[in-house]
Amino acid sequence: MARIPGQATPRTLGPPPPLGPARRRLAAPARRAPSPPPARRPPLRLRRRGFSAPLRGAVTDSSRPYPWTCPGQGRSGRAGQTPRCPRCALHLRLCLCPLLRPLATEARVVVVTHFLEACKTTNTARLVPLTLRGGEVRIRGAPGLPLDLTDLEDPSRQALLLYPAAGARVLDDEFLRADPRPKTLVVPDGTWRQAGKTVRREVFLRRLPTVVLPPGPPSRYRLRAQHDPRGLATFEAVARALGVLDGPEVQERLEDVFEVFVERTLWSRGVLSASAVRGGVPPAASPRPPAE
């Protein structure tokens, strides 16, 4: 082709040059293996209470210690660092587990505990699986740990909800004569607000007949402030209910354990003298543990 004066000579485009190492990385970046999902952390409101990992386990019975983890029990300082029994939650030198002999009862007791309540050292529901054969504590509200109560639907037993709801029947001999089947007693545990939410939000519990205890003496629970003089600690209520279902001897033995639990805790706080503690204080417990 003739060249026109003043016109640039057209360049012939050849194949592109081979890519260098740097350009090759830009053109085809290396694929990385997908990273594993991060471990699930508890919500911020729980991390502030001392939880660093999800709670483990949902059910405990008399053959196993409490299966959930309560880092530091939400405490700081010397009191939070004092070693505690993983079963009864008392200071190791005050542990009452050697005194416990699980009782065989016809009635079955299942306590549904809010998981924040379960981590309190003053919680009494933990005594249920330690003192009753077949007694259970099931945790409600723990992140990633749904509550399952479907196994309680047993036609050979009558399941009852022990809760002071409107229209609840009094748990007495007249009530028991109406249905002779053995009883499964379901007891919500926590603050009044937590227990109320448990009853309202669990469909299975809403279907159960509701019962209340007959009138009785005031509570002997002295570890927390009582906002209602009619209120009872959970284990205290279980003991009185079993007094109706299984006889006064069972109630008496459970109340003895309850008194020891309360009085040893009060002694560790410096509120009670050793001579006022039922059965005394173990010799290994002196000097007194750090105050609660």
mmCIF file of N, CA and C in Angstrom, residues 127-237:
data_model
loop_
_atom_site.group_PDB
_atom_site.id
_atom_site.type_symbol
_atom_site.label_atom_id
_atom_site.label_comp_id
_atom_site.label_asym_id
_atom_site.label_seq_id
_atom_site.Cartn_x
_atom_site.Cartn_y
_atom_site.Cartn_z
ATOM 1 N N LEU A 127 -30.620 -28.565 93.918
ATOM 2 C CA LEU A 127 -30.718 -29.633 94.912
ATOM 3 C C LEU A 127 -31.684 -30.733 94.486
ATOM 4 N N VAL A 128 -32.558 -30.446 93.520
ATOM 5 C CA VAL A 128 -33.564 -31.439 93.114
ATOM 6 C C VAL A 128 -32.922 -32.711 92.581
ATOM 7 N N PRO A 129 -32.032 -32.655 91.569
ATOM 8 C CA PRO A 129 -31.443 -33.908 91.085
ATOM 9 C C PRO A 129 -30.470 -34.544 92.067
ATOM 10 N N LEU A 130 -30.049 -33.802 93.074
ATOM 11 C CA LEU A 130 -29.131 -34.360 94.066
ATOM 12 C C LEU A 130 -29.856 -35.090 95.180
ATOM 13 N N THR A 131 -31.141 -34.846 95.329
ATOM 14 C CA THR A 131 -31.900 -35.430 96.443
ATOM 15 C C THR A 131 -33.023 -36.358 95.992
ATOM 16 N N LEU A 132 -33.366 -36.344 94.704
ATOM 17 C CA LEU A 132 -34.472 -37.161 94.196
ATOM 18 C C LEU A 132 -33.997 -38.017 93.037
ATOM 19 N N ARG A 133 -34.233 -39.298 93.110
ATOM 20 C CA ARG A 133 -33.927 -40.171 91.978
ATOM 21 C C ARG A 133 -34.865 -39.832 90.824
ATOM 22 N N GLY A 134 -34.300 -39.583 89.690
ATOM 23 C CA GLY A 134 -35.112 -39.191 88.544
ATOM 24 C C GLY A 134 -35.440 -37.717 88.520
ATOM 25 N N GLY A 135 -35.043 -36.963 89.546
ATOM 26 C CA GLY A 135 -35.260 -35.521 89.523
ATOM 27 C C GLY A 135 -34.398 -34.871 88.455
ATOM 28 N N GLU A 136 -34.952 -33.887 87.768
ATOM 29 C CA GLU A 136 -34.239 -33.260 86.657
ATOM 30 C C GLU A 136 -34.318 -31.745 86.741
ATOM 31 N N VAL A 137 -33.309 -31.104 86.160
ATOM 32 C CA VAL A 137 -33.333 -29.666 85.907
ATOM 33 C C VAL A 137 -33.090 -29.473 84.422
ATOM 34 N N ARG A 138 -33.993 -28.771 83.764
ATOM 35 C CA ARG A 138 -33.841 -28.475 82.339
ATOM 36 C C ARG A 138 -33.712 -26.960 82.166
ATOM 37 N N ILE A 139 -32.809 -26.581 81.286
ATOM 38 C CA ILE A 139 -32.463 -25.177 81.129
ATOM 39 C C ILE A 139 -33.270 -24.558 79.999
ATOM 40 N N ARG A 140 -33.802 -23.381 80.276
ATOM 41 C CA ARG A 140 -34.539 -22.634 79.257
ATOM 42 C C ARG A 140 -33.872 -21.279 79.036
ATOM 43 N N GLY A 141 -33.818 -20.856 77.752
ATOM 44 C CA GLY A 141 -33.344 -19.523 77.417
ATOM 45 C C GLY A 141 -31.883 -19.431 77.061
ATOM 46 N N ALA A 142 -31.121 -20.520 77.163
ATOM 47 C CA ALA A 142 -29.705 -20.461 76.807
ATOM 48 C C ALA A 142 -29.555 -20.322 75.299
ATOM 49 N N PRO A 143 -28.630 -19.470 74.814
ATOM 50 C CA PRO A 143 -28.453 -19.278 73.374
ATOM 51 C C PRO A 143 -28.118 -20.590 72.671
ATOM 52 N N GLY A 144 -28.856 -20.899 71.625
ATOM 53 C CA GLY A 144 -28.600 -22.094 70.834
ATOM 54 C C GLY A 144 -28.938 -23.391 71.517
ATOM 55 N N LEU A 145 -29.725 -23.342 72.573
ATOM 56 C CA LEU A 145 -30.050 -24.559 73.325
ATOM 57 C C LEU A 145 -31.552 -24.618 73.556
ATOM 58 N N PRO A 146 -32.325 -25.111 72.582
ATOM 59 C CA PRO A 146 -33.783 -25.136 72.737
ATOM 60 C C PRO A 146 -34.217 -26.099 73.835
ATOM 61 N N LEU A 147 -35.330 -25.766 74.436
ATOM 62 C CA LEU A 147 -35.896 -26.598 75.501
ATOM 63 C C LEU A 147 -36.825 -27.641 74.894
ATOM 64 N N ASP A 148 -36.653 -28.881 75.294
ATOM 65 C CA ASP A 148 -37.483 -29.973 74.785
ATOM 66 C C ASP A 148 -38.188 -30.637 75.962
ATOM 67 N N LEU A 149 -39.521 -30.588 75.943
ATOM 68 C CA LEU A 149 -40.323 -31.196 77.006
ATOM 69 C C LEU A 149 -41.246 -32.284 76.465
ATOM 70 N N THR A 150 -41.075 -32.660 75.206
ATOM 71 C CA THR A 150 -42.015 -33.589 74.579
ATOM 72 C C THR A 150 -42.013 -34.957 75.250
ATOM 73 N N ASP A 151 -40.902 -35.339 75.879
ATOM 74 C CA ASP A 151 -40.854 -36.659 76.507
ATOM 75 C C ASP A 151 -41.732 -36.741 77.750
ATOM 76 N N LEU A 152 -42.235 -35.602 78.221
ATOM 77 C CA LEU A 152 -43.104 -35.608 79.403
ATOM 78 C C LEU A 152 -44.545 -35.965 79.054
ATOM 79 N N GLU A 153 -44.845 -36.068 77.779
ATOM 80 C CA GLU A 153 -46.202 -36.439 77.357
ATOM 81 C C GLU A 153 -46.352 -37.953 77.466
ATOM 82 N N ASP A 154 -46.586 -38.424 78.653
ATOM 83 C CA ASP A 154 -46.705 -39.851 78.943
ATOM 84 C C ASP A 154 -48.139 -40.130 79.394
ATOM 85 N N PRO A 155 -48.913 -40.891 78.612
ATOM 86 C CA PRO A 155 -50.309 -41.135 78.996
ATOM 87 C C PRO A 155 -50.459 -41.932 80.285
ATOM 88 N N SER A 156 -49.399 -42.599 80.721
ATOM 89 C CA SER A 156 -49.496 -43.374 81.960
ATOM 90 C C SER A 156 -49.297 -42.513 83.209
ATOM 91 N N ARG A 157 -48.946 -41.236 83.017
ATOM 92 C CA ARG A 157 -48.734 -40.327 84.133
ATOM 93 C C ARG A 157 -49.514 -39.036 83.893
ATOM 94 N N GLN A 158 -49.832 -38.339 84.966
ATOM 95 C CA GLN A 158 -50.474 -37.032 84.859
ATOM 96 C C GLN A 158 -49.432 -35.952 85.132
ATOM 97 N N ALA A 159 -49.180 -35.116 84.132
ATOM 98 C CA ALA A 159 -48.232 -34.014 84.290
ATOM 99 C C ALA A 159 -48.962 -32.797 84.845
ATOM 100 N N LEU A 160 -48.377 -32.167 85.850
ATOM 101 C CA LEU A 160 -48.960 -31.002 86.509
ATOM 102 C C LEU A 160 -47.943 -29.874 86.524
ATOM 103 N N LEU A 161 -48.436 -28.654 86.402
ATOM 104 C CA LEU A 161 -47.588 -27.470 86.476
ATOM 105 C C LEU A 161 -47.790 -26.806 87.829
ATOM 106 N N LEU A 162 -46.732 -26.727 88.614
ATOM 107 C CA LEU A 162 -46.802 -26.065 89.921
ATOM 108 C C LEU A 162 -46.504 -24.582 89.717
ATOM 109 N N TYR A 163 -47.576 -23.791 89.657
ATOM 110 C CA TYR A 163 -47.422 -22.356 89.379
ATOM 111 C C TYR A 163 -48.694 -21.641 89.824
ATOM 112 N N PRO A 164 -48.584 -20.500 90.506
ATOM 113 C CA PRO A 164 -49.779 -19.811 91.024
ATOM 114 C C PRO A 164 -50.502 -19.000 89.960
ATOM 115 N N ALA A 165 -51.028 -19.683 88.960
ATOM 116 C CA ALA A 165 -51.784 -19.002 87.906
ATOM 117 C C ALA A 165 -53.243 -18.873 88.321
ATOM 118 N N ALA A 166 -53.953 -17.989 87.638
ATOM 119 C CA ALA A 166 -55.384 -17.837 87.904
ATOM 120 C C ALA A 166 -56.098 -19.145 87.574
ATOM 121 N N GLY A 167 -56.968 -19.578 88.459
ATOM 122 C CA GLY A 167 -57.716 -20.811 88.238
ATOM 123 C C GLY A 167 -56.972 -22.073 88.622
ATOM 124 N N ALA A 168 -55.792 -21.952 89.232
ATOM 125 C CA ALA A 168 -55.040 -23.144 89.627
ATOM 126 C C ALA A 168 -55.753 -23.883 90.757
ATOM 127 N N ARG A 169 -55.722 -25.215 90.708
ATOM 128 C CA ARG A 169 -56.323 -26.052 91.747
ATOM 129 C C ARG A 169 -55.339 -26.255 92.888
ATOM 130 N N VAL A 170 -55.875 -26.445 94.076
ATOM 131 C CA VAL A 170 -55.027 -26.717 95.236
ATOM 132 C C VAL A 170 -54.581 -28.176 95.187
ATOM 133 N N LEU A 171 -53.296 -28.395 95.356
ATOM 134 C CA LEU A 171 -52.744 -29.746 95.346
ATOM 135 C C LEU A 171 -52.998 -30.384 96.713
ATOM 136 N N ASP A 172 -54.072 -31.148 96.801
ATOM 137 C CA ASP A 172 -54.435 -31.803 98.059
ATOM 138 C C ASP A 172 -54.995 -33.186 97.760
ATOM 139 N N ASP A 173 -55.422 -33.889 98.796
ATOM 140 C CA ASP A 173 -55.914 -35.256 98.626
ATOM 141 C C ASP A 173 -57.146 -35.308 97.737
ATOM 142 N N GLU A 174 -58.009 -34.331 97.845
ATOM 143 C CA GLU A 174 -59.211 -34.311 97.007
ATOM 144 C C GLU A 174 -58.840 -34.210 95.532
ATOM 145 N N PHE A 175 -57.861 -33.386 95.217
ATOM 146 C CA PHE A 175 -57.421 -33.266 93.828
ATOM 147 C C PHE A 175 -56.812 -34.577 93.340
ATOM 148 N N LEU A 176 -56.037 -35.237 94.177
ATOM 149 C CA LEU A 176 -55.366 -36.465 93.762
ATOM 150 C C LEU A 176 -56.347 -37.601 93.529
ATOM 151 N N ARG A 177 -57.445 -37.623 94.254
ATOM 152 C CA ARG A 177 -58.422 -38.706 94.075
ATOM 153 C C ARG A 177 -59.102 -38.647 92.713
ATOM 154 N N ALA A 178 -59.130 -37.492 92.085
ATOM 155 C CA ALA A 178 -59.793 -37.362 90.788
ATOM 156 C C ALA A 178 -59.028 -38.071 89.678
ATOM 157 N N ASP A 179 -57.726 -38.276 89.844
ATOM 158 C CA ASP A 179 -56.916 -38.956 88.825
ATOM 159 C C ASP A 179 -55.843 -39.754 89.556
ATOM 160 N N PRO A 180 -55.976 -41.084 89.594
ATOM 161 C CA PRO A 180 -55.050 -41.891 90.404
ATOM 162 C C PRO A 180 -53.687 -42.126 89.761
ATOM 163 N N ARG A 181 -53.458 -41.644 88.561
ATOM 164 C CA ARG A 181 -52.175 -41.895 87.895
ATOM 165 C C ARG A 181 -51.016 -41.231 88.658
ATOM 166 N N PRO A 182 -49.813 -41.812 88.565
ATOM 167 C CA PRO A 182 -48.638 -41.140 89.149
ATOM 168 C C PRO A 182 -48.448 -39.758 88.518
ATOM 169 N N LYS A 183 -47.845 -38.866 89.283
ATOM 170 C CA LYS A 183 -47.737 -37.480 88.841
ATOM 171 C C LYS A 183 -46.319 -37.143 88.369
ATOM 172 N N THR A 184 -46.270 -36.284 87.368
ATOM 173 C CA THR A 184 -45.030 -35.628 86.954
ATOM 174 C C THR A 184 -45.197 -34.150 87.241
ATOM 175 N N LEU A 185 -44.422 -33.640 88.171
ATOM 176 C CA LEU A 185 -44.552 -32.254 88.607
ATOM 177 C C LEU A 185 -43.527 -31.399 87.870
ATOM 178 N N VAL A 186 -44.016 -30.436 87.102
ATOM 179 C CA VAL A 186 -43.147 -29.514 86.361
ATOM 180 C C VAL A 186 -43.147 -28.179 87.105
ATOM 181 N N VAL A 187 -41.954 -27.683 87.415
ATOM 182 C CA VAL A 187 -41.826 -26.486 88.256
ATOM 183 C C VAL A 187 -40.968 -25.451 87.536
ATOM 184 N N PRO A 188 -41.519 -24.289 87.151
ATOM 185 C CA PRO A 188 -40.681 -23.231 86.571
ATOM 186 C C PRO A 188 -39.830 -22.581 87.653
ATOM 187 N N ASP A 189 -38.591 -22.259 87.312
ATOM 188 C CA ASP A 189 -37.649 -21.719 88.297
ATOM 189 C C ASP A 189 -36.976 -20.472 87.744
ATOM 190 N N GLY A 190 -36.888 -19.454 88.578
ATOM 191 C CA GLY A 190 -36.277 -18.182 88.192
ATOM 192 C C GLY A 190 -36.942 -17.061 88.958
ATOM 193 N N THR A 191 -36.699 -15.829 88.533
ATOM 194 C CA THR A 191 -37.437 -14.721 89.117
ATOM 195 C C THR A 191 -38.902 -14.852 88.721
ATOM 196 N N TRP A 192 -39.777 -14.070 89.371
ATOM 197 C CA TRP A 192 -41.190 -14.130 89.006
ATOM 198 C C TRP A 192 -41.374 -13.816 87.527
ATOM 199 N N ARG A 193 -40.627 -12.859 87.041
ATOM 200 C CA ARG A 193 -40.750 -12.494 85.629
ATOM 201 C C ARG A 193 -40.273 -13.623 84.726
ATOM 202 N N GLN A 194 -39.133 -14.226 85.046
ATOM 203 C CA GLN A 194 -38.618 -15.329 84.233
ATOM 204 C C GLN A 194 -39.553 -16.528 84.269
ATOM 205 N N ALA A 195 -40.078 -16.854 85.447
ATOM 206 C CA ALA A 195 -40.995 -17.989 85.554
ATOM 207 C C ALA A 195 -42.273 -17.727 84.771
ATOM 208 N N GLY A 196 -42.782 -16.488 84.831
ATOM 209 C CA GLY A 196 -43.984 -16.160 84.074
ATOM 210 C C GLY A 196 -43.772 -16.291 82.581
ATOM 211 N N LYS A 197 -42.614 -15.850 82.094
ATOM 212 C CA LYS A 197 -42.318 -15.988 80.664
ATOM 213 C C LYS A 197 -42.217 -17.453 80.268
ATOM 214 N N THR A 198 -41.625 -18.249 81.130
ATOM 215 C CA THR A 198 -41.510 -19.678 80.832
ATOM 216 C C THR A 198 -42.886 -20.300 80.637
ATOM 217 N N VAL A 199 -43.811 -19.981 81.518
ATOM 218 C CA VAL A 199 -45.157 -20.559 81.433
ATOM 219 C C VAL A 199 -45.892 -20.042 80.201
ATOM 220 N N ARG A 200 -45.750 -18.767 79.893
ATOM 221 C CA ARG A 200 -46.482 -18.194 78.758
ATOM 222 C C ARG A 200 -45.930 -18.642 77.415
ATOM 223 N N ARG A 201 -44.639 -18.845 77.323
ATOM 224 C CA ARG A 201 -44.011 -19.074 76.023
ATOM 225 C C ARG A 201 -43.818 -20.541 75.675
ATOM 226 N N GLU A 202 -43.915 -21.420 76.642
ATOM 227 C CA GLU A 202 -43.767 -22.843 76.351
ATOM 228 C C GLU A 202 -45.149 -23.453 76.143
ATOM 229 N N VAL A 203 -45.407 -23.866 74.915
ATOM 230 C CA VAL A 203 -46.735 -24.375 74.554
ATOM 231 C C VAL A 203 -47.101 -25.577 75.409
ATOM 232 N N PHE A 204 -46.151 -26.461 75.639
ATOM 233 C CA PHE A 204 -46.446 -27.664 76.421
ATOM 234 C C PHE A 204 -46.903 -27.299 77.829
ATOM 235 N N LEU A 205 -46.269 -26.317 78.441
ATOM 236 C CA LEU A 205 -46.636 -25.935 79.803
ATOM 237 C C LEU A 205 -48.011 -25.292 79.856
ATOM 238 N N ARG A 206 -48.384 -24.566 78.827
ATOM 239 C CA ARG A 206 -49.701 -23.917 78.814
ATOM 240 C C ARG A 206 -50.828 -24.937 78.774
ATOM 241 N N ARG A 207 -50.544 -26.138 78.311
ATOM 242 C CA ARG A 207 -51.588 -27.166 78.211
ATOM 243 C C ARG A 207 -51.764 -27.950 79.506
ATOM 244 N N LEU A 208 -50.849 -27.803 80.440
ATOM 245 C CA LEU A 208 -50.891 -28.626 81.651
ATOM 246 C C LEU A 208 -51.883 -28.083 82.671
ATOM 247 N N PRO A 209 -52.525 -28.974 83.439
ATOM 248 C CA PRO A 209 -53.312 -28.509 84.592
ATOM 249 C C PRO A 209 -52.387 -27.812 85.592
ATOM 250 N N THR A 210 -52.839 -26.698 86.128
ATOM 251 C CA THR A 210 -52.018 -25.898 87.039
ATOM 252 C C THR A 210 -52.464 -26.119 88.476
ATOM 253 N N VAL A 211 -51.496 -26.307 89.359
ATOM 254 C CA VAL A 211 -51.801 -26.535 90.771
ATOM 255 C C VAL A 211 -50.977 -25.575 91.630
ATOM 256 N N VAL A 212 -51.495 -25.318 92.824
ATOM 257 C CA VAL A 212 -50.777 -24.516 93.821
ATOM 258 C C VAL A 212 -50.727 -25.301 95.119
ATOM 259 N N LEU A 213 -49.816 -24.922 95.982
ATOM 260 C CA LEU A 213 -49.677 -25.603 97.266
ATOM 261 C C LEU A 213 -50.774 -25.171 98.226
ATOM 262 N N PRO A 214 -51.173 -26.043 99.122
ATOM 263 C CA PRO A 214 -52.102 -25.616 100.181
ATOM 264 C C PRO A 214 -51.410 -24.617 101.103
ATOM 265 N N PRO A 215 -52.170 -23.825 101.847
ATOM 266 C CA PRO A 215 -51.554 -22.853 102.763
ATOM 267 C C PRO A 215 -50.605 -23.543 103.739
ATOM 268 N N GLY A 216 -49.497 -22.854 104.031
ATOM 269 C CA GLY A 216 -48.507 -23.426 104.935
ATOM 270 C C GLY A 216 -47.721 -22.346 105.643
ATOM 271 N N PRO A 217 -46.715 -22.723 106.409
ATOM 272 C CA PRO A 217 -45.912 -21.740 107.147
ATOM 273 C C PRO A 217 -45.099 -20.874 106.193
ATOM 274 N N PRO A 218 -44.606 -19.730 106.669
ATOM 275 C CA PRO A 218 -43.800 -18.858 105.804
ATOM 276 C C PRO A 218 -42.489 -19.522 105.406
ATOM 277 N N SER A 219 -41.881 -18.978 104.377
ATOM 278 C CA SER A 219 -40.644 -19.538 103.839
ATOM 279 C C SER A 219 -39.504 -19.450 104.845
ATOM 280 N N ARG A 220 -38.621 -20.451 104.795
ATOM 281 C CA ARG A 220 -37.403 -20.446 105.602
ATOM 282 C C ARG A 220 -36.192 -20.022 104.767
ATOM 283 N N TYR A 221 -36.435 -19.575 103.574
ATOM 284 C CA TYR A 221 -35.352 -19.160 102.670
ATOM 285 C C TYR A 221 -34.905 -17.748 103.040
ATOM 286 N N ARG A 222 -33.653 -17.609 103.448
ATOM 287 C CA ARG A 222 -33.161 -16.322 103.947
ATOM 288 C C ARG A 222 -31.962 -15.814 103.162
ATOM 289 N N LEU A 223 -31.793 -16.303 101.940
ATOM 290 C CA LEU A 223 -30.625 -15.909 101.154
ATOM 291 C C LEU A 223 -30.906 -14.748 100.214
ATOM 292 N N ARG A 224 -32.176 -14.445 99.978
ATOM 293 C CA ARG A 224 -32.549 -13.317 99.117
ATOM 294 C C ARG A 224 -33.702 -12.561 99.768
ATOM 295 N N ALA A 225 -33.874 -11.322 99.338
ATOM 296 C CA ALA A 225 -34.999 -10.526 99.837
ATOM 297 C C ALA A 225 -36.300 -11.108 99.303
ATOM 298 N N GLN A 226 -37.301 -11.221 100.166
ATOM 299 C CA GLN A 226 -38.607 -11.749 99.784
ATOM 300 C C GLN A 226 -39.552 -10.581 99.491
ATOM 301 N N HIS A 227 -40.027 -10.514 98.251
ATOM 302 C CA HIS A 227 -40.944 -9.438 97.873
ATOM 303 C C HIS A 227 -42.401 -9.795 98.166
ATOM 304 N N ASP A 228 -42.671 -11.084 98.370
ATOM 305 C CA ASP A 228 -44.022 -11.541 98.673
ATOM 306 C C ASP A 228 -43.921 -12.521 99.835
ATOM 307 N N PRO A 229 -44.584 -12.257 100.944
ATOM 308 C CA PRO A 229 -44.475 -13.165 102.098
ATOM 309 C C PRO A 229 -44.974 -14.571 101.804
ATOM 310 N N ARG A 230 -45.752 -14.738 100.744
ATOM 311 C CA ARG A 230 -46.249 -16.071 100.386
ATOM 312 C C ARG A 230 -45.248 -16.844 99.536
ATOM 313 N N GLY A 231 -44.182 -16.180 99.087
ATOM 314 C CA GLY A 231 -43.230 -16.815 98.186
ATOM 315 C C GLY A 231 -42.394 -17.885 98.870
ATOM 316 N N LEU A 232 -41.999 -18.875 98.092
ATOM 317 C CA LEU A 232 -41.150 -19.966 98.568
ATOM 318 C C LEU A 232 -39.988 -20.145 97.604
ATOM 319 N N ALA A 233 -38.876 -20.634 98.115
ATOM 320 C CA ALA A 233 -37.796 -21.055 97.235
ATOM 321 C C ALA A 233 -38.262 -22.277 96.440
ATOM 322 N N THR A 234 -37.672 -22.473 95.268
ATOM 323 C CA THR A 234 -38.113 -23.569 94.397
ATOM 324 C C THR A 234 -37.999 -24.923 95.089
ATOM 325 N N PHE A 235 -36.865 -25.197 95.716
ATOM 326 C CA PHE A 235 -36.700 -26.492 96.374
ATOM 327 C C PHE A 235 -37.649 -26.627 97.556
ATOM 328 N N GLU A 236 -37.910 -25.521 98.216
ATOM 329 C CA GLU A 236 -38.857 -25.519 99.325
ATOM 330 C C GLU A 236 -40.251 -25.889 98.824
ATOM 331 N N ALA A 237 -40.652 -25.322 97.676
ATOM 332 C CA ALA A 237 -41.956 -25.640 97.099
ATOM 333 C C ALA A 237 -42.023 -27.096 96.661
#
